[in-house]
């Protein structure tokens, strides 16, 4: 899933002119493109994100839609760093969208684009709050939406969702997670249901939540992108 | 009450002439219940339905809740409308403490009453753990009519006319003895 | 509850005197005051820490998170079809907008084909919800300025729209009507008459609103020239939606990236140049008129037909088939117990909600629950426009600026 110039998902994509221009312009910075369902994503090294955003903005991508993080900890057969930061850029005049991706590990820092683009201020703070990815150079990097006294980063896959077990009228205490475990295909849970044809992860596999670099074997052939 | 039984006939005559008998507690309770002014504590979607309950179709003002006071010092009842997040809980406690006695709390909606559909790290699972609740209103969001019914139930509770499911009369709530 | 220690004020919450200056005989002080989170003039639990120089705002810092619900994390633990119960509770005023954005993302991932009737009904309901959201904006915005009457007039029209929603979905707010693949159920027969009578009566109501406040000298004085934001600043802070269009940013995703059949309808997108609060107010009036046009056209084009993608991977097979076909039973069982499995991939579909650009960035790992949902909410990014509009202005103008940016805190805090 880490984009290293792999085959496009969802079929071949015809790239729009401004995006094609940016793919070429950012190639010297180490950008590798990948198309996902018609949308071009460029993966860059973290150090060159400021330069890349600057040149995209001067080329015509004048709206920063979003800066978001993705935690690949529990993604099946993921190789590479744990987090990805996706920058969602949109050109209003040309009506084209480009996604820049930066892959970082836990503890690595990403240069902040807030000094050059104020729109990233809240977005980077939110990504820091929910994932713990630090943005170097952000004027005011602190928690945005979670309580001040809450420790931990809420959207990481090893942060528990914190469900209160439900007490039923007949006295049973049921933990909602075990109800759902069967659906995720992770473990049989209370019902013994093994999750059926869930692609990607075998249902009788053990998961270590803190082990990010699992190589997960599977006996289903032809497992890849697309269905 | 025992007094009126003794003088039943005289009481009836006097009432025909326009003199009513009551106790001070009942009068005060009647006055309080018929003018419950809510404090604005709208949090989320239920707040919109709370606003809708003041519009001309479902008019809450005719039941005494004439205005929603922004300052908690001038309010009687706090309608917790919406999901209470853990960051907001100390703020809500402080607003509740600023309200003068007697005060009541209506927990409006599923999220305030029990956490609703959000069983996670961010939402307080029952507002009763922060403030003492008098009336719970189910719904997601409850219709304005439900909220009006809740206000009427609270009025009955204030007057001492509330009954629980077994038909046992609930004690009248006196605001100044509550924790 | 036991009587514990009283909650104490934290040092940073006290109104603090920051800086004292002497100008000749006058001594001025900067004060830091705390606005909210419980405050009648904010659209929900928004907290602002404001440094005041007299009545002028020197700096402003929004503190949010008082309604943080953990939507994204919760939706990662629910099957895709249950996501529609969560999405409309974020921006509860334009719930259908969120529902539509979510189901569009999942449908793009699944490559689903939505029948025309479902698309048209989706458009009608979303545009009616946009009108309802703008009505609430007018009602509460002008209420913040002190006028009580327009609130009741706007609520009257809003009740009619909510009646239509109750006819279709059974609830006035927080609908669970859209499904991945189409709609939950078909609309009843009274839907056509109800919407047509609303469309017929609404222009008169809009004329009434215009008479109420458009030329009212207090309204004009409080909004004209207040909170001016230029196009460059609007783009720099990432503003989208009607507030950005009032500053000259010509962007509406219904035109730029049409979804759900919007390319068939003939409507205009108003764009103003002034960028002040008055422009941000009146642009929504014009948007309501355009939404009404879309509703009229979609209603006229509505024809009987299916309301769900018949693809068995997404929608349940019709009940009659369950008696004859074993395959149908298996599909039904799989869909009901664990839900459908989109292919592995990432997708982002931008839509236009009443507040701005709304999109659900969906990462799927092939399971029955989303791996990562990021909601690009308009209100959170629009709040960044508070600083350029409010700083340097009066404190009372800050109330107007918040009202015109129209944040919904459920949207902001997710």
Tab-separated table of C-alpha atoms in Angstrom, chain C:
chain	number	residue	atom	x	y	z
C	1	UNK	CA	-23.920	13.514	44.296
C	2	UNK	CA	-21.778	14.351	47.238
C	3	UNK	CA	-20.723	17.856	47.982
C	4	UNK	CA	-17.127	17.939	46.859
C	5	UNK	CA	-14.734	20.836	46.711
C	6	UNK	CA	-16.078	23.671	44.600
C	7	UNK	CA	-14.559	23.858	41.165
C	8	UNK	CA	-12.006	26.608	41.114
C	9	UNK	CA	-11.341	29.016	38.332
C	10	UNK	CA	-8.160	28.288	36.530
C	11	UNK	CA	-5.680	31.152	36.388
C	12	UNK	CA	-5.886	31.528	32.638
C	13	UNK	CA	-9.639	31.969	32.751
C	14	UNK	CA	-9.674	35.016	34.897
C	15	UNK	CA	-10.217	38.306	33.218
C	16	UNK	CA	-6.670	39.511	33.281
C	17	UNK	CA	-5.198	42.885	32.829
C	18	UNK	CA	-2.451	42.352	30.341
C	19	UNK	CA	-0.780	45.555	29.651
C	20	UNK	CA	-1.128	49.073	30.885
C	21	UNK	CA	-0.225	52.041	28.780
C	22	UNK	CA	-0.234	55.713	29.379
C	23	UNK	CA	-1.352	58.051	26.635
C	24	UNK	CA	-1.097	61.538	28.037
C	25	UNK	CA	-3.749	61.706	30.711
C	26	UNK	CA	-5.356	58.424	29.720
C	27	UNK	CA	-4.312	55.086	31.060
C	28	UNK	CA	-5.397	52.142	28.933
C	29	UNK	CA	-5.354	48.496	29.787
C	30	UNK	CA	-5.575	45.429	27.637
C	31	UNK	CA	-7.924	42.882	29.096
C	32	UNK	CA	-8.128	39.229	28.374
C	33	UNK	CA	-11.620	37.895	28.641
C	34	UNK	CA	-13.072	34.505	28.072
C	35	UNK	CA	-16.091	34.129	25.831
C	36	UNK	CA	-17.905	30.843	26.220
C	37	UNK	CA	-18.144	27.904	26.023
C	38	UNK	CA	-21.579	28.560	27.420
C	39	UNK	CA	-22.697	31.792	25.850
C	40	UNK	CA	-25.851	32.772	24.034
C	41	UNK	CA	-24.066	34.468	21.198
C	42	UNK	CA	-22.060	31.523	20.024
C	43	UNK	CA	-23.383	28.842	17.761
C	44	UNK	CA	-22.770	26.097	20.227
C	45	UNK	CA	-19.928	25.491	22.627
C	46	UNK	CA	-17.302	27.675	21.054
C	47	UNK	CA	-14.823	29.234	23.392
C	48	UNK	CA	-12.810	32.294	22.468
C	49	UNK	CA	-10.079	33.876	24.476
C	50	UNK	CA	-10.051	37.491	23.421
C	51	UNK	CA	-7.566	40.243	24.218
C	52	UNK	CA	-9.391	43.528	24.243
C	53	UNK	CA	-7.999	46.999	23.863
C	54	UNK	CA	-10.997	48.932	25.085
C	55	UNK	CA	-13.686	47.697	22.754
C	56	UNK	CA	-11.331	46.673	19.979
C	57	UNK	CA	-10.070	43.150	19.667
C	58	UNK	CA	-6.298	42.828	19.730
C	59	UNK	CA	-5.940	39.068	19.462
C	60	UNK	CA	-8.395	36.225	19.357
C	61	UNK	CA	-7.824	32.565	19.994
C	62	UNK	CA	-10.556	29.986	19.455
C	63	UNK	CA	-10.489	27.064	21.868
C	64	UNK	CA	-12.602	24.224	20.589
C	65	UNK	CA	-13.152	20.611	21.455
C	66	UNK	CA	-15.995	21.009	23.903
C	67	UNK	CA	-18.196	18.842	21.723
C	68	UNK	CA	-15.581	16.331	20.626
C	69	UNK	CA	-17.412	13.082	20.128
C	70	UNK	CA	-14.835	10.892	18.466
C	71	UNK	CA	-16.904	10.357	15.328
C	72	UNK	CA	-14.028	9.199	13.207
C	73	UNK	CA	-12.860	6.611	15.689
C	74	UNK	CA	-16.399	5.398	16.310
C	75	UNK	CA	-17.127	5.052	12.615
C	76	UNK	CA	-14.022	2.888	12.307
C	77	UNK	CA	-15.782	0.400	14.548
C	78	UNK	CA	-19.095	0.225	12.731
C	79	UNK	CA	-19.962	-1.394	9.401
C	80	UNK	CA	-20.225	0.891	6.418
C	81	UNK	CA	-23.999	0.844	6.297
C	82	UNK	CA	-24.202	2.049	9.893
C	83	UNK	CA	-22.046	5.027	9.065
C	84	UNK	CA	-25.087	6.958	7.885
C	85	UNK	CA	-26.405	7.022	11.430
C	86	UNK	CA	-23.288	8.885	12.521
C	87	UNK	CA	-22.628	11.202	9.638
C	88	UNK	CA	-25.683	13.416	9.997
C	89	UNK	CA	-25.034	14.052	13.663
C	90	UNK	CA	-21.897	15.954	12.876
C	91	UNK	CA	-23.441	18.892	11.088
C	92	UNK	CA	-26.904	18.426	12.440
C	93	UNK	CA	-28.280	21.430	10.578
C	94	UNK	CA	-27.356	20.058	7.157
C	95	UNK	CA	-27.531	16.377	8.017
C	96	UNK	CA	-28.418	15.244	4.520
C	97	UNK	CA	-25.319	16.978	3.206
C	98	UNK	CA	-23.111	14.813	5.398
C	99	UNK	CA	-25.100	11.688	4.611
C	100	UNK	CA	-24.767	12.385	0.915
C	101	UNK	CA	-21.019	12.980	1.134
C	102	UNK	CA	-20.520	9.760	3.063
C	103	UNK	CA	-22.583	7.508	0.817
C	104	UNK	CA	-21.004	9.065	-2.263
C	105	UNK	CA	-17.546	8.191	-0.978
C	106	UNK	CA	-18.464	4.609	-0.227
C	107	UNK	CA	-20.317	4.261	-3.513
C	108	UNK	CA	-17.327	5.544	-5.445
C	109	UNK	CA	-15.191	2.967	-3.706
C	110	UNK	CA	-17.670	0.210	-4.490
C	111	UNK	CA	-18.271	1.522	-8.000
C	112	UNK	CA	-22.018	1.483	-7.437
C	113	UNK	CA	-24.559	2.753	-9.959
C	114	UNK	CA	-27.300	4.693	-8.285
C	115	UNK	CA	-30.624	4.835	-10.148
C	116	UNK	CA	-31.970	8.195	-11.265
C	117	UNK	CA	-34.901	8.276	-8.926
C	118	UNK	CA	-32.687	7.805	-5.898
C	119	UNK	CA	-30.338	10.544	-7.087
C	120	UNK	CA	-33.161	12.988	-7.658
C	121	UNK	CA	-34.757	12.339	-4.297
C	122	UNK	CA	-31.355	12.746	-2.672
C	123	UNK	CA	-30.950	16.112	-4.402
C	124	UNK	CA	-34.409	17.283	-3.395
C	125	UNK	CA	-33.869	16.387	0.251
C	126	UNK	CA	-30.356	17.823	0.372
C	127	UNK	CA	-31.450	21.123	-1.127
C	128	UNK	CA	-34.454	21.372	1.170
C	129	UNK	CA	-32.092	20.754	4.048
C	130	UNK	CA	-29.813	23.501	2.753
C	131	UNK	CA	-32.775	25.882	2.793
C	132	UNK	CA	-33.614	24.778	6.339
C	133	UNK	CA	-30.009	25.314	7.412
C	134	UNK	CA	-29.915	28.799	5.911
C	135	UNK	CA	-33.207	29.616	7.605
C	136	UNK	CA	-31.702	28.649	10.919
C	137	UNK	CA	-28.686	30.776	10.028
C	138	UNK	CA	-30.875	33.801	9.462
C	139	UNK	CA	-32.947	33.188	12.544
C	140	UNK	CA	-30.059	32.781	14.944
C	141	UNK	CA	-27.786	35.269	13.209
C	142	UNK	CA	-30.251	38.079	13.519
C	143	UNK	CA	-31.158	36.892	17.011
C	144	UNK	CA	-27.522	37.425	17.943
C	145	UNK	CA	-27.893	41.007	16.813
C	146	UNK	CA	-30.859	41.445	19.088
C	147	UNK	CA	-33.865	41.089	16.788
C	148	UNK	CA	-36.253	38.460	18.025
C	149	UNK	CA	-38.947	38.525	15.353
C	150	UNK	CA	-37.123	37.109	12.312
C	151	UNK	CA	-36.272	34.045	14.395
C	152	UNK	CA	-39.922	33.097	14.708
C	153	UNK	CA	-40.666	33.789	11.076
C	154	UNK	CA	-37.766	31.630	9.920
C	155	UNK	CA	-38.757	28.845	12.287
C	156	UNK	CA	-42.233	28.843	10.785
C	157	UNK	CA	-40.859	27.976	7.356
C	158	UNK	CA	-38.363	25.574	8.850
C	159	UNK	CA	-41.186	23.660	10.505
C	160	UNK	CA	-42.748	23.118	7.079
C	161	UNK	CA	-39.522	21.656	5.746
C	162	UNK	CA	-39.166	19.450	8.796
C	163	UNK	CA	-42.709	18.232	8.193
C	164	UNK	CA	-41.648	17.104	4.735
C	165	UNK	CA	-38.679	15.282	6.231
C	166	UNK	CA	-40.896	13.645	8.785
C	167	UNK	CA	-43.142	12.490	5.958
C	168	UNK	CA	-40.234	10.836	4.188
C	169	UNK	CA	-37.891	9.620	6.895
C	170	UNK	CA	-39.988	9.561	10.033
C	171	UNK	CA	-37.706	11.981	11.900
C	172	UNK	CA	-37.377	15.727	11.782
C	173	UNK	CA	-33.645	15.710	12.369
C	174	UNK	CA	-30.801	13.179	12.343
C	175	UNK	CA	-32.151	11.132	9.493
C	176	UNK	CA	-31.157	7.625	8.632
C	177	UNK	CA	-32.620	7.746	5.188
C	178	UNK	CA	-29.776	7.568	2.688
C	179	UNK	CA	-28.120	4.203	2.271
C	180	UNK	CA	-25.022	3.132	0.443
C	181	UNK	CA	-26.574	2.117	-2.819
C	182	UNK	CA	-29.619	4.372	-2.802
C	183	UNK	CA	-32.318	5.160	-0.316
C	184	UNK	CA	-33.759	3.384	2.674
C	185	UNK	CA	-37.267	3.265	1.289
C	186	UNK	CA	-39.296	5.001	-1.341
C	187	UNK	CA	-41.031	8.305	-0.689
C	188	UNK	CA	-44.762	8.210	0.078
C	189	UNK	CA	-47.336	9.521	-2.372
C	190	UNK	CA	-47.933	12.716	-0.424
C	191	UNK	CA	-44.340	13.757	-0.947
C	192	UNK	CA	-45.002	15.360	-4.321
C	193	UNK	CA	-47.865	17.524	-3.074
C	194	UNK	CA	-46.057	18.488	0.102
C	195	UNK	CA	-42.916	19.655	-1.691
C	196	UNK	CA	-44.861	21.436	-4.396
C	197	UNK	CA	-46.932	23.363	-1.919
C	198	UNK	CA	-43.784	24.366	-0.068
C	199	UNK	CA	-42.100	25.500	-3.277
C	200	UNK	CA	-45.181	27.512	-4.126
C	201	UNK	CA	-45.337	29.271	-0.757
C	202	UNK	CA	-41.688	29.844	-0.009
C	203	UNK	CA	-40.998	32.813	-2.352
C	204	UNK	CA	-43.637	34.827	-0.512
C	205	UNK	CA	-41.939	33.976	2.762
C	206	UNK	CA	-38.590	35.059	1.369
C	207	UNK	CA	-40.079	38.389	0.337
C	208	UNK	CA	-41.321	38.730	3.881
C	209	UNK	CA	-37.834	38.111	5.273
C	210	UNK	CA	-36.353	40.660	2.938
C	211	UNK	CA	-38.883	43.214	4.105
C	212	UNK	CA	-38.044	42.383	7.685
C	213	UNK	CA	-34.350	43.002	7.682
C	214	UNK	CA	-32.789	43.732	4.332
C	215	UNK	CA	-33.127	47.494	4.569
C	216	UNK	CA	-33.449	47.727	8.334
C	217	UNK	CA	-31.015	50.497	9.336
C	218	UNK	CA	-29.815	48.655	12.422
C	219	UNK	CA	-29.109	45.507	10.441
C	220	UNK	CA	-27.364	47.439	7.704
C	221	UNK	CA	-25.240	49.416	10.128
C	222	UNK	CA	-24.229	46.332	12.019
C	223	UNK	CA	-23.263	44.330	8.980
C	224	UNK	CA	-22.120	46.648	6.209
C	225	UNK	CA	-18.368	47.088	6.235
C	226	UNK	CA	-17.952	44.733	9.164
C	227	UNK	CA	-15.424	41.933	9.013
C	228	UNK	CA	-14.205	42.601	5.497
C	229	UNK	CA	-12.157	39.771	4.069
C	230	UNK	CA	-10.491	39.913	0.702
C	231	UNK	CA	-10.255	37.031	-1.724
C	232	UNK	CA	-6.564	36.427	-1.019
C	233	UNK	CA	-7.112	36.247	2.708
C	234	UNK	CA	-10.107	33.946	2.240
C	235	UNK	CA	-7.998	31.528	0.209
C	236	UNK	CA	-5.108	31.816	2.608
C	237	UNK	CA	-7.187	30.661	5.554
C	238	UNK	CA	-8.875	27.942	3.569
C	239	UNK	CA	-12.384	29.373	3.714
C	240	UNK	CA	-15.028	27.675	1.582
C	241	UNK	CA	-18.750	27.888	1.138
C	242	UNK	CA	-21.056	30.914	1.129
C	243	UNK	CA	-18.675	32.943	3.285
C	244	UNK	CA	-15.904	32.469	0.720
C	245	UNK	CA	-18.225	33.181	-2.194
C	246	UNK	CA	-19.146	36.441	-0.498
C	247	UNK	CA	-15.465	37.364	-0.697
C	248	UNK	CA	-15.109	36.625	-4.356
C	249	UNK	CA	-13.978	32.985	-4.361
C	250	UNK	CA	-15.987	31.422	-7.160
C	251	UNK	CA	-16.118	27.845	-5.941
C	252	UNK	CA	-19.132	25.590	-5.652
C	253	UNK	CA	-18.586	21.871	-5.894
C	254	UNK	CA	-22.058	21.340	-7.237
C	255	UNK	CA	-20.796	23.034	-10.385
C	256	UNK	CA	-17.101	22.177	-10.255
C	257	UNK	CA	-17.382	18.456	-9.527
C	258	UNK	CA	-21.053	17.590	-10.033
C	259	UNK	CA	-22.322	14.643	-8.087
C	260	UNK	CA	-25.646	12.890	-7.782
C	261	UNK	CA	-26.964	14.420	-10.971
C	262	UNK	CA	-26.369	18.104	-10.258
C	263	UNK	CA	-25.162	18.688	-13.797
C	264	UNK	CA	-28.730	18.283	-15.062
C	265	UNK	CA	-30.121	21.195	-13.126
C	266	UNK	CA	-30.000	24.798	-14.162
C	267	UNK	CA	-29.018	27.030	-11.267
C	268	UNK	CA	-26.686	29.904	-10.558
C	269	UNK	CA	-24.046	30.315	-7.925
C	270	UNK	CA	-24.073	33.831	-6.457
C	271	UNK	CA	-20.675	35.397	-5.847
C	272	UNK	CA	-20.199	38.766	-4.194
C	273	UNK	CA	-17.113	40.932	-4.103
C	274	UNK	CA	-17.546	43.008	-0.956
C	275	UNK	CA	-16.555	40.358	1.549
C	276	UNK	CA	-18.244	42.018	4.491
C	277	UNK	CA	-20.814	40.585	6.868
C	278	UNK	CA	-23.680	41.993	4.849
C	279	UNK	CA	-22.508	40.122	1.775
C	280	UNK	CA	-22.179	36.942	3.800
C	281	UNK	CA	-25.735	37.391	4.990
C	282	UNK	CA	-27.414	38.240	1.719
C	283	UNK	CA	-25.596	35.613	-0.297
C	284	UNK	CA	-27.412	32.941	1.621
C	285	UNK	CA	-30.713	34.534	0.716
C	286	UNK	CA	-29.841	34.175	-2.948
C	287	UNK	CA	-28.637	30.642	-2.354
C	288	UNK	CA	-32.009	29.744	-0.901
C	289	UNK	CA	-33.651	30.977	-4.077
C	290	UNK	CA	-31.335	28.863	-6.196
C	291	UNK	CA	-31.909	25.816	-4.024
C	292	UNK	CA	-35.621	26.258	-4.551
C	293	UNK	CA	-35.041	26.230	-8.305
C	294	UNK	CA	-33.111	22.979	-8.026
C	295	UNK	CA	-35.874	21.404	-5.944
C	296	UNK	CA	-38.463	22.441	-8.509
C	297	UNK	CA	-36.480	20.988	-11.392
C	298	UNK	CA	-35.664	17.763	-9.605
C	299	UNK	CA	-39.281	17.308	-8.607
C	300	UNK	CA	-40.473	17.853	-12.145
C	301	UNK	CA	-37.988	15.298	-13.437
C	302	UNK	CA	-38.883	12.664	-10.847
C	303	UNK	CA	-40.064	9.442	-12.423
C	304	UNK	CA	-41.009	6.100	-10.936
C	305	UNK	CA	-38.235	3.583	-10.789
C	306	UNK	CA	-35.932	1.627	-8.499
C	307	UNK	CA	-34.343	3.372	-5.561
C	308	UNK	CA	-31.366	1.117	-4.947
C	309	UNK	CA	-28.455	-0.224	-6.868
C	310	UNK	CA	-29.548	-3.801	-7.573
C	311	UNK	CA	-25.964	-5.054	-7.188
C	312	UNK	CA	-26.086	-7.877	-4.684
C	313	UNK	CA	-22.802	-6.913	-3.165
C	314	UNK	CA	-24.386	-3.772	-1.752
C	315	UNK	CA	-28.140	-4.066	-1.529
C	316	UNK	CA	-30.325	-6.743	-0.118
C	317	UNK	CA	-32.032	-8.916	-2.743
C	318	UNK	CA	-35.809	-8.511	-3.059
C	319	UNK	CA	-37.740	-10.585	-0.604
C	320	UNK	CA	-39.525	-12.708	-3.197
C	321	UNK	CA	-36.235	-14.123	-4.382
C	322	UNK	CA	-35.379	-15.387	-0.948
C	323	UNK	CA	-37.988	-18.104	-1.366
C	324	UNK	CA	-36.565	-19.469	-4.573
C	325	UNK	CA	-32.864	-18.748	-4.826
C	326	UNK	CA	-30.214	-20.077	-2.456
C	327	UNK	CA	-27.737	-17.508	-3.697
C	328	UNK	CA	-30.045	-14.712	-2.699
C	329	UNK	CA	-30.253	-16.144	0.789
C	330	UNK	CA	-26.475	-16.257	1.070
C	331	UNK	CA	-26.127	-12.672	-0.109
C	332	UNK	CA	-28.825	-11.589	2.312
C	333	UNK	CA	-27.144	-13.382	5.188
C	334	UNK	CA	-23.721	-11.940	4.470
C	335	UNK	CA	-25.016	-8.417	4.060
C	336	UNK	CA	-27.057	-8.495	7.222
C	337	UNK	CA	-24.506	-10.090	9.499
C	338	UNK	CA	-21.297	-8.451	8.470
C	339	UNK	CA	-22.111	-5.922	5.775
C	340	UNK	CA	-20.444	-5.441	2.454
C	341	UNK	CA	-16.718	-5.300	1.808
C	342	UNK	CA	-15.464	-2.500	-0.411
C	343	UNK	CA	-12.202	-3.209	-2.205
C	344	UNK	CA	-8.940	-1.960	-0.747
C	345	UNK	CA	-8.431	1.662	-1.682
C	346	UNK	CA	-8.670	5.325	-0.805
C	347	UNK	CA	-11.210	7.783	-2.068
C	348	UNK	CA	-12.218	11.388	-1.529
C	349	UNK	CA	-15.372	12.944	-2.945
C	350	UNK	CA	-15.802	16.696	-2.392
C	351	UNK	CA	-19.363	17.955	-2.006
C	352	UNK	CA	-20.886	21.307	-1.197
C	353	UNK	CA	-22.627	21.493	2.134
C	354	UNK	CA	-24.396	24.554	3.445
C	355	UNK	CA	-21.176	25.607	5.118
C	356	UNK	CA	-18.556	24.803	2.539
C	357	UNK	CA	-16.521	21.967	1.128
C	358	UNK	CA	-17.407	18.692	2.735
C	359	UNK	CA	-15.755	15.429	1.890
C	360	UNK	CA	-15.188	12.043	3.444
C	361	UNK	CA	-11.711	10.652	2.845
C	362	UNK	CA	-12.196	6.929	3.099
C	363	UNK	CA	-9.451	4.340	3.453
C	364	UNK	CA	-10.650	0.790	3.082
C	365	UNK	CA	-8.692	-2.350	3.939
C	366	UNK	CA	-11.151	-4.774	2.480
C	367	UNK	CA	-13.011	-5.337	5.723
C	368	UNK	CA	-16.585	-4.613	6.641
C	369	UNK	CA	-15.640	-1.538	8.644
C	370	UNK	CA	-13.776	1.484	7.340
C	371	UNK	CA	-10.085	1.560	8.163
C	372	UNK	CA	-9.876	5.324	8.315
C	373	UNK	CA	-12.544	7.958	7.785
C	374	UNK	CA	-11.420	11.538	7.748
C	375	UNK	CA	-14.194	14.058	7.493
C	376	UNK	CA	-13.055	17.272	5.873
C	377	UNK	CA	-15.489	19.457	7.745
C	378	UNK	CA	-16.105	22.992	6.512
C	379	UNK	CA	-16.800	24.575	9.881
C	380	UNK	CA	-13.437	23.737	11.438
C	381	UNK	CA	-11.514	25.310	8.587
C	382	UNK	CA	-13.918	28.233	8.352
C	383	UNK	CA	-13.185	29.057	11.990
C	384	UNK	CA	-9.686	30.009	10.935
C	385	UNK	CA	-11.290	32.990	9.240
C	386	UNK	CA	-12.297	34.394	12.622
C	387	UNK	CA	-8.939	36.034	13.150
C	388	UNK	CA	-8.732	38.079	9.955
C	389	UNK	CA	-12.317	39.268	10.275
C	390	UNK	CA	-12.458	40.056	13.973
C	391	UNK	CA	-9.046	41.405	14.873
C	392	UNK	CA	-9.096	45.157	14.841
C	393	UNK	CA	-12.872	45.258	15.000
C	394	UNK	CA	-15.229	45.921	17.840
C	395	UNK	CA	-16.262	43.264	20.267
C	396	UNK	CA	-19.867	43.530	19.176
C	397	UNK	CA	-18.784	42.939	15.599
C	398	UNK	CA	-17.199	39.690	16.639
C	399	UNK	CA	-20.656	38.362	17.395
C	400	UNK	CA	-21.791	39.278	13.892
C	401	UNK	CA	-18.697	37.715	12.347
C	402	UNK	CA	-19.185	34.445	14.143
C	403	UNK	CA	-22.806	34.423	13.044
C	404	UNK	CA	-21.935	35.026	9.400
C	405	UNK	CA	-19.226	32.379	9.298
C	406	UNK	CA	-21.948	30.007	10.500
C	407	UNK	CA	-19.973	27.387	12.362
C	408	UNK	CA	-21.797	24.360	13.677
C	409	UNK	CA	-19.849	23.041	16.615
C	410	UNK	CA	-20.784	19.445	16.017
C	411	UNK	CA	-19.096	19.872	12.671
C	412	UNK	CA	-16.069	21.611	14.164
C	413	UNK	CA	-15.318	19.182	16.943
C	414	UNK	CA	-16.396	16.014	15.203
